Coordinates of C-alpha atoms and ligand atoms in Angstrom, one line a residue:
Chain A
X17 CA 0.0 0.0 0.0
X18 CA 2.8 2.4 -0.7
X19 CA 2.8 4.5 -3.9
X20 CA 5.5 3.7 -6.5
X21 CA 8.3 6.3 -6.7
X22 CA 7.8 9.5 -8.7
X23 CA 9.2 13.0 -9.1
X24 CA 7.3 15.7 -7.3
X25 CA 6.9 19.3 -8.4
X26 CA 5.0 22.1 -6.7
X27 CA 4.3 25.1 -9.1
X28 CA 3.3 28.5 -7.7
X29 CA 1.4 29.7 -10.7
X30 CA -0.9 28.2 -13.4
X31 CA 1.7 29.1 -16.0
X32 CA 4.3 27.0 -14.2
X33 CA 1.9 24.1 -13.8
X34 CA 1.2 24.2 -17.5
X35 CA 4.9 24.1 -18.3
X36 CA 5.3 21.0 -16.1
X37 CA 2.3 19.4 -17.8
X38 CA 3.7 20.1 -21.2
X39 CA 7.1 18.7 -20.3
X40 CA 5.6 15.7 -18.5
X41 CA 4.0 14.7 -21.9
X42 CA 1.5 12.2 -20.6
X43 CA 3.6 10.8 -17.7
X44 CA 2.5 13.6 -15.4
X45 CA -0.5 13.6 -13.0
X46 CA -2.1 16.6 -11.3
X47 CA -2.4 16.2 -7.5
X48 CA -5.4 18.3 -6.3
X49 CA -6.9 17.3 -3.0
X50 CA -5.7 13.8 -3.4
X51 CA -8.7 12.1 -1.8
X52 CA -9.3 9.9 -4.9
X53 CA -5.8 10.0 -6.5
X54 CA -3.9 9.0 -3.3
X55 CA -5.8 5.7 -3.0
X56 CA -5.2 5.0 -6.7
X57 CA -1.5 5.6 -6.1
X58 CA -1.4 3.5 -2.9
X59 CA -3.0 0.6 -4.8
X60 CA -0.6 1.3 -7.7
X61 CA -3.5 1.5 -10.1
X62 CA -1.9 4.8 -11.0
X63 CA 1.9 5.0 -11.4
X64 CA 2.8 8.5 -12.8
X65 CA 6.4 9.5 -13.3
X66 CA 5.8 13.0 -12.2
X67 CA 3.3 14.4 -9.8
X68 CA 2.4 18.1 -10.2
X69 CA 0.9 19.4 -6.9
X70 CA -1.4 22.3 -7.5
X71 CA -2.2 23.0 -3.8
X72 CA 0.1 26.0 -3.7
X73 CA -1.4 28.0 -6.6
X74 CA -3.5 30.8 -5.0
X75 CA -5.4 31.6 -8.3
X76 CA -6.9 28.1 -8.2
X77 CA -8.7 28.7 -4.9
X78 CA -12.1 30.0 -4.1
X79 CA -15.5 30.7 -5.6
X80 CA -17.0 33.8 -6.9
X81 CA -20.4 35.0 -8.1
X82 CA -20.5 36.6 -11.5
X83 CA -23.0 37.6 -14.2
X84 CA -25.4 34.7 -14.4
X85 CA -23.0 32.1 -13.1
X86 CA -21.0 30.9 -10.1
X87 CA -17.3 30.5 -10.9
X88 CA -15.7 27.7 -8.9
X89 CA -11.9 27.6 -8.9
X90 CA -10.9 24.0 -9.0
X91 CA -9.0 23.9 -5.8
X92 CA -11.9 25.1 -3.7
X93 CA -12.1 22.5 -0.9
X94 CA -15.4 20.7 -0.8
X95 CA -16.0 21.7 2.9
X96 CA -15.3 25.4 2.0
X97 CA -17.9 25.2 -0.8
X98 CA -20.3 23.4 1.4
X99 CA -20.1 26.1 4.1
X100 CA -20.5 29.0 1.6
X101 CA -23.8 30.7 2.2
X102 CA -23.5 32.5 -1.2
X103 CA -23.4 29.1 -2.8
X104 CA -26.3 27.7 -0.7
X105 CA -28.4 30.7 -1.8
X106 CA -27.4 30.7 -5.5
X107 CA -27.2 26.9 -6.1
X108 CA -28.8 24.9 -3.3
X109 CA -28.6 21.8 -5.5
X110 CA -24.8 21.9 -5.5
X111 CA -24.7 22.5 -1.7
X112 CA -26.9 19.5 -1.3
X113 CA -24.7 17.3 -3.5
X114 CA -21.6 18.5 -1.7
X115 CA -23.0 17.3 1.6
X116 CA -22.9 13.7 0.2
X117 CA -19.3 13.8 -1.0
X118 CA -17.1 11.5 1.0
X119 CA -16.7 12.2 4.7
X120 CA -16.1 15.3 6.7
X121 CA -12.3 14.4 6.9
X122 CA -12.0 13.9 3.1
X123 CA -14.0 17.0 2.3
X124 CA -11.4 19.0 4.3
X125 CA -8.9 18.3 1.6
X126 CA -11.0 17.1 -1.3
X127 CA -11.6 19.7 -4.0
X128 CA -14.6 20.5 -6.2
X129 CA -12.4 20.6 -9.3
X130 CA -10.5 17.4 -8.5
X131 CA -13.7 15.4 -8.2
X132 CA -15.1 16.9 -11.4
X133 CA -11.9 16.4 -13.4
X134 CA -11.3 12.8 -12.3
X135 CA -14.8 11.6 -13.4
X136 CA -15.5 8.7 -11.1
X137 CA -18.8 7.6 -12.5
X138 CA -20.4 7.0 -9.1
X139 CA -19.3 10.4 -7.6
X140 CA -21.8 13.2 -6.9
X141 CA -20.1 16.2 -8.3
X142 CA -19.5 15.2 -12.0
X143 CA -23.2 14.3 -12.3
X144 CA -24.2 17.5 -10.6
X145 CA -22.0 19.5 -13.1
X146 CA -23.8 17.6 -16.0
X147 CA -27.3 18.1 -14.5
X148 CA -26.9 21.8 -13.8
X149 CA -25.3 22.6 -17.2
X150 CA -21.9 23.5 -15.9
X151 CA -18.9 24.3 -18.2
X152 CA -15.4 23.2 -17.5
X153 CA -12.7 25.7 -18.4
X154 CA -9.3 24.2 -19.3
X155 CA -6.0 25.8 -20.1
X156 CA -2.9 24.6 -21.8
X157 CA 0.2 26.5 -23.1
X158 CA -1.7 26.7 -26.4
X159 CA -4.7 28.5 -25.0
X160 CA -8.0 27.7 -23.3
X161 CA -11.4 26.3 -24.0
X162 CA -14.7 25.7 -22.3
X163 CA -16.2 22.3 -22.4
X164 CA -19.8 21.6 -21.5
X165 CA -19.9 19.1 -18.6
X166 CA -22.2 16.8 -20.6
X167 CA -19.5 16.4 -23.3
X168 CA -16.6 16.1 -20.8
X169 CA -16.9 12.5 -19.7
X170 CA -16.1 9.6 -22.0
X171 CA -15.6 6.7 -19.6
X172 CA -14.7 5.8 -16.0
X173 CA -12.0 8.2 -15.0
X174 CA -11.7 9.2 -18.6
X175 CA -12.5 12.7 -19.9
X176 CA -11.9 14.7 -23.1
X177 CA -9.1 16.6 -21.3
X178 CA -5.8 16.5 -23.2
X179 CA -2.7 15.5 -21.3
X180 CA -1.4 19.0 -21.4
X181 CA -4.6 20.6 -20.2
X182 CA -5.4 21.8 -16.7
X183 CA -8.9 22.6 -15.4
X184 CA -8.8 26.2 -14.2
X185 CA -12.4 26.9 -13.4
X186 CA -15.9 25.4 -13.4
X187 CA -18.7 27.7 -14.3
X188 CA -22.2 26.8 -12.9
X189 CA -25.0 28.7 -14.6
X190 CA -27.6 30.3 -12.3
X191 CA -30.9 28.6 -11.8
X192 CA -33.9 30.9 -11.1
X193 CA -34.6 31.6 -7.4
X194 CA -37.0 29.0 -6.1
X195 CA -35.8 26.3 -8.5
X196 CA -36.3 22.9 -7.0
X197 CA -33.5 20.6 -5.9
X198 CA -33.7 17.0 -7.0
X199 CA -31.3 14.7 -5.2
X200 CA -31.4 11.1 -4.1
X201 CA -28.5 8.8 -3.5
X202 CA -28.6 5.1 -2.5
X203 CA -25.3 4.0 -0.9
X204 CA -24.3 1.2 1.4
X205 CA -23.1 3.7 4.0
X206 CA -23.2 7.5 4.2
X207 CA -20.1 8.7 2.5
X208 CA -19.6 5.8 0.2
X209 CA -19.8 6.1 -3.5
X210 CA -23.4 5.7 -4.7
X211 CA -24.9 2.5 -5.9
X212 CA -27.4 4.7 -7.7
X213 CA -27.9 8.4 -7.6
X214 CA -30.0 11.1 -9.2
X215 CA -29.4 14.8 -9.1
X216 CA -30.8 17.8 -10.8
X217 CA -32.9 21.0 -10.8
X218 CA -36.3 22.0 -11.9
X219 CA -37.7 25.5 -12.5
X220 CA -41.4 26.0 -12.5
X221 CA -43.1 28.9 -14.2
X222 CA -46.8 29.4 -13.6
X223 CA -47.2 25.8 -12.5
X224 CA -45.4 24.4 -15.5
X225 CA -41.9 23.0 -15.9
X226 CA -39.9 25.7 -17.6
X227 CA -36.4 24.3 -17.2
X228 CA -35.0 21.0 -16.0
X229 CA -31.6 19.3 -15.7
X230 CA -31.2 15.7 -14.5
X231 CA -28.3 13.4 -14.4
X232 CA -27.6 9.9 -13.0
X233 CA -24.5 8.7 -11.2
X234 CA -23.5 5.1 -10.5
X235 CA -25.6 4.2 -13.5
X236 CA -23.0 3.8 -16.2
X237 CA -19.4 4.4 -17.2
X238 CA -19.9 8.2 -16.9
X239 CA -22.4 10.5 -15.3
X240 CA -25.5 10.2 -17.6
X241 CA -27.7 13.1 -18.6
X242 CA -31.3 12.1 -18.7
X243 CA -32.0 14.0 -21.9
X244 CA -35.2 12.2 -22.9
X245 CA -36.8 12.5 -19.5
X246 CA -35.8 16.2 -19.5
X247 CA -37.5 16.7 -22.9
X248 CA -40.6 14.9 -21.8
X249 CA -40.9 17.0 -18.7
X250 CA -40.5 20.4 -20.4
X251 CA -43.7 22.5 -20.4
X252 CA -45.6 19.9 -18.3
X253 CA -47.9 20.5 -15.4
X254 CA -46.4 18.2 -12.7
X255 CA -49.8 17.1 -11.6
X256 CA -50.5 15.4 -14.9
X257 CA -47.3 13.4 -15.2
X258 CA -47.3 9.6 -15.2
X259 CA -44.2 9.3 -13.0
X260 CA -43.8 5.5 -13.4
X261 CA -43.8 5.7 -17.2
X262 CA -41.3 8.6 -17.1
X263 CA -39.1 6.8 -14.6
X264 CA -38.9 3.8 -17.0
X265 CA -37.9 6.1 -19.8
X266 CA -35.3 7.8 -17.7
X267 CA -33.7 4.5 -16.6
X268 CA -33.7 3.3 -20.2
X269 CA -31.2 6.1 -20.9
X270 CA -28.7 4.6 -18.5
X271 CA -26.1 1.8 -18.9
X272 CA -25.6 0.4 -15.4
X273 CA -22.8 -2.1 -14.7
X274 CA -22.6 -5.1 -12.3
X275 CA -20.0 -5.1 -9.5
X276 CA -19.6 -6.8 -6.1
X277 CA -22.3 -4.7 -4.5
X278 CA -25.1 -4.7 -7.1
X279 CA -26.3 -6.2 -10.4
X280 CA -27.2 -4.0 -13.3
X281 CA -30.8 -5.0 -12.9
X282 CA -30.9 -4.1 -9.3
X283 CA -29.5 -0.7 -10.2
X284 CA -32.2 -0.2 -12.8
X285 CA -34.9 -1.2 -10.4
X286 CA -33.6 1.2 -7.7
X287 CA -33.2 3.9 -10.3
X288 CA -36.9 3.6 -11.3
X289 CA -38.0 3.8 -7.7
X290 CA -36.0 6.8 -6.8
X291 CA -36.9 8.6 -9.9
X292 CA -40.7 8.0 -9.4
X293 CA -40.4 9.0 -5.8
X294 CA -37.9 11.8 -5.7
X295 CA -39.2 14.0 -8.5
X296 CA -42.8 14.3 -7.4
X297 CA -41.7 14.6 -3.8
X298 CA -39.3 17.5 -4.7
X299 CA -42.0 19.2 -6.8
X300 CA -44.5 18.9 -4.0
X301 CA -42.2 20.5 -1.5
X302 CA -41.2 23.1 -4.0
X303 CA -44.8 24.0 -4.7
X304 CA -45.4 24.5 -0.9
X305 CA -42.3 26.6 -0.4
Chain B
X3 CA 12.1 9.9 -7.6
X4 CA 12.7 13.1 -5.8
X5 CA 13.8 14.0 -2.2
X6 CA 12.6 17.2 -0.6
X7 CA 13.5 19.3 2.5
X8 CA 10.5 20.1 4.7
X9 CA 10.1 22.2 7.9
X10 CA 7.0 21.7 10.0
X11 CA 5.6 21.9 13.5
X12 CA 4.2 18.8 15.2
X13 CA 2.6 19.2 18.6
X14 CA 4.4 22.5 19.1
X15 CA 7.9 21.1 18.2
X16 CA 9.7 22.2 15.1
X17 CA 11.3 19.7 12.7
X18 CA 13.3 20.0 9.6
X19 CA 13.6 16.7 7.6
X20 CA 14.5 15.3 4.2
X21 CA 11.7 13.2 2.8
X22 CA 11.1 11.1 -0.3
X23 CA 8.2 12.5 -2.3
X24 CA 6.1 9.3 -2.1
X25 CA 6.3 9.1 1.7
X26 CA 2.8 9.7 3.2
X27 CA 2.3 12.2 6.0
X28 CA 1.2 9.3 8.2
X29 CA 4.3 7.2 7.6
X30 CA 6.5 10.2 8.1
X31 CA 4.9 11.0 11.5
X32 CA 5.2 7.5 12.7
X33 CA 8.4 6.3 11.3
X34 CA 10.6 9.4 10.9
X35 CA 9.3 11.3 14.0
X36 CA 8.1 8.5 16.2
X37 CA 4.5 9.7 16.7
X38 CA 3.2 6.1 16.8
X39 CA -0.2 7.4 18.0
X40 CA -0.9 7.9 14.3
X41 CA -2.3 4.6 13.4
X42 CA -2.1 3.3 9.8
X43 CA -4.6 0.7 8.9
X44 CA -6.2 0.7 5.4
X45 CA -3.7 3.2 4.0
X46 CA -6.1 4.2 1.3
X47 CA -8.5 6.5 2.9
X48 CA -11.3 4.2 4.0
X49 CA -11.0 3.8 7.8
X50 CA -10.0 7.1 9.4
X51 CA -7.5 5.6 11.9
X52 CA -4.7 7.8 10.6
X53 CA -6.6 11.1 11.1
X54 CA -4.5 14.0 12.3
X55 CA -5.1 17.7 12.5
X56 CA -3.3 19.8 9.8
X57 CA -3.6 23.6 10.2
X58 CA -6.7 23.2 12.2
X59 CA -8.5 20.6 10.0
X60 CA -8.9 16.9 10.6
X61 CA -7.5 15.0 7.6
X62 CA -6.5 11.5 6.7
X63 CA -2.7 11.3 7.0
X64 CA -2.5 8.4 4.5
X65 CA -4.1 10.7 1.8
X66 CA -1.5 13.4 2.0
X67 CA 2.2 13.3 1.3
X68 CA 4.7 14.5 3.9
X69 CA 6.2 16.9 1.4
X70 CA 2.8 18.6 1.2
X71 CA 3.0 19.4 4.9
X72 CA 6.0 21.7 4.4
X73 CA 5.2 24.8 6.6
X74 CA 2.2 23.1 8.3
X75 CA 1.2 22.9 11.9
X76 CA 0.2 19.4 12.8
X77 CA -1.4 17.9 15.9
X78 CA -1.4 14.2 16.6
X79 CA -3.1 12.4 19.5
X80 CA 0.2 12.8 21.5
X81 CA -0.4 16.5 21.4
X82 CA -3.9 17.0 22.8
X83 CA -3.6 16.3 26.5
X84 CA -2.1 19.0 28.8
X85 CA 1.6 18.7 29.5
X86 CA 0.8 17.2 33.0
X87 CA -1.2 14.5 31.4
X88 CA -4.7 15.9 32.1
X89 CA -6.9 14.5 29.3
X90 CA -8.6 16.9 26.9
X91 CA -12.4 17.0 27.0
X92 CA -12.7 14.5 24.2
X93 CA -10.4 12.1 25.7
X94 CA -12.1 12.5 29.1
X95 CA -15.6 11.9 27.7
X96 CA -14.3 8.8 25.8
X97 CA -12.7 7.5 28.9
X98 CA -15.9 8.0 31.0
X99 CA -18.1 6.4 28.4
X100 CA -15.9 3.4 27.6
X101 CA -15.6 4.6 24.0
X102 CA -12.6 2.4 23.2
X103 CA -11.9 -1.2 23.2
X104 CA -8.7 -2.3 21.4
X105 CA -7.9 1.4 20.8
X106 CA -6.8 1.1 17.2
X107 CA -9.4 3.5 15.8
X108 CA -9.3 5.7 18.8
X109 CA -6.6 8.3 17.9
X110 CA -8.4 9.1 14.7
X111 CA -11.7 9.6 16.5
X112 CA -10.1 11.8 19.1
X113 CA -8.5 14.0 16.5
X114 CA -11.7 14.5 14.5
X115 CA -13.7 15.3 17.7
X116 CA -11.0 17.5 19.0
X117 CA -10.7 19.5 15.8
X118 CA -14.5 20.1 15.9
X119 CA -14.8 21.1 19.6
X120 CA -11.6 23.1 20.1
X121 CA -11.4 26.8 20.8
X122 CA -14.8 27.1 22.3
X123 CA -16.6 25.6 19.4
X124 CA -19.8 23.8 20.4
X125 CA -21.1 21.8 17.5
X126 CA -24.4 19.9 18.1
X127 CA -24.6 16.2 18.5
X128 CA -25.7 15.7 14.9
X129 CA -22.7 17.4 13.5
X130 CA -20.3 15.3 15.6
X131 CA -22.1 12.1 14.8
X132 CA -22.0 12.9 11.0
X133 CA -18.3 13.4 11.2
X134 CA -18.0 9.9 12.7
X135 CA -19.1 8.4 9.3
X136 CA -15.4 8.9 8.4
X137 CA -14.2 6.4 11.1
X138 CA -14.5 2.7 11.2
X139 CA -14.2 0.8 14.5
X140 CA -13.4 -2.9 13.9
X141 CA -14.3 -3.6 17.5
X142 CA -17.7 -2.1 16.6
X143 CA -17.6 -0.1 19.8
X144 CA -19.9 2.6 18.3
X145 CA -22.3 2.8 21.2
X146 CA -19.6 4.0 23.6
X147 CA -18.4 6.6 21.0
X148 CA -22.0 7.8 20.6
X149 CA -22.4 8.1 24.3
X150 CA -19.2 10.1 24.5
X151 CA -20.4 12.4 21.8
X152 CA -23.7 12.9 23.5
X153 CA -21.8 13.9 26.7
X154 CA -19.5 16.2 24.8
X155 CA -22.3 17.9 23.0
X156 CA -24.2 18.5 26.3
X157 CA -21.0 20.1 27.6
X158 CA -20.9 17.8 30.7
X159 CA -17.2 17.5 30.6
X160 CA -15.1 20.6 30.0
Ligands
LIG423 S1 -5.1 4.5 7.3 FE1 -5.7 6.4 6.5 S2 -7.9 6.2 6.3 FE2 -7.3 4.2 6.9
LIG424 S1 -11.7 0.3 19.6 FE1 -10.9 -1.3 18.4 S2 -11.1 -0.5 16.4 FE2 -12.2 0.8 17.5

């Protein structure tokens, strides 16, 4: 359970980090909070030649509210984001998801950007980024780009990020005040990765669904946007929805796997139940609030 | 494979050491500095036995490299009691409530609870219990730990 040897560098600026990444040419790994990477190193599932520690780059810390969006610097610690009252007001869905990430002790070091860039398929934050329509900003020495979260993930721990790119911000668009939080996670113990999870947001306008974003986690090789269910919900009056039918449609968009804790069928069955229960429940509560 | 010089404070004492990059903070504290109260069990972030306080925050010392602690202030379980051996309120509550059996998970539990209750902080019972999800006790002595937390939250020891 000891990591294989590697070279360690600790840049002080984004520019310096990018130079290291460029020079590392695929043999370098970014160390953010380390709460997912360190176990992979200890188990020697990851054996990079160079580790670039971005914990001492001040520009990569903190969150700020801007025009129509919240900008999350990637090294914002999960517990810092969770404690932010600005975030709880602007994006209660994200605050809710954060409260389910790991444990108190791992959230003290774990970062929002680290979780989002690694892309563990059963983790809360990548799916939340997909559901809420976040954009991931990445820099390399050749420039920068913004990648919609729903196009970012291509497999377990695999993203469209190039080896020389560094995530420098995550932009979460605003959701109208009063938008409803959808969140349900089934895990074996609190703090474990989800067996099945559903996250999202719904905005009502005069009793009808005017905007909706939904994504599954633990239900496939990547977080999965429930695009068909979203389309079916748009413009609807929640009272007239057949939730069972819609839940079946939403689950048909997923691609769950079998592992030691659950079969794919079990995951589908749990997915249908939590969808059919969580959405009407959240909408009811939202209507009362 | 790089070596690095680090300077840090552990339980109020200053150290300057040379460390290999891949050495975890937990192994460093135990093996280089002799703080054997830092218990290493799973060594991949699952159990919480290795929890120490780094710059005021409870973290898993198997999920951090020693080189990352350059400049940090660290407290291990050896550093929480008064110099004359008087237990801190967490240790006292755990003692009174029989909150340990073999004691392997105990230093981690003490460090999490100490970090949350130090400096006049009075988190409620629920907050303390939730933080316990980050600790496994193989002796399954959870009832004693719960009792100690109840007592701590009620402020009966201080
Ligand atoms: S030894 Fe660090 S969490 Fe188990
Ligand atoms: S007291 Fe033995 S592991 Fe907790």
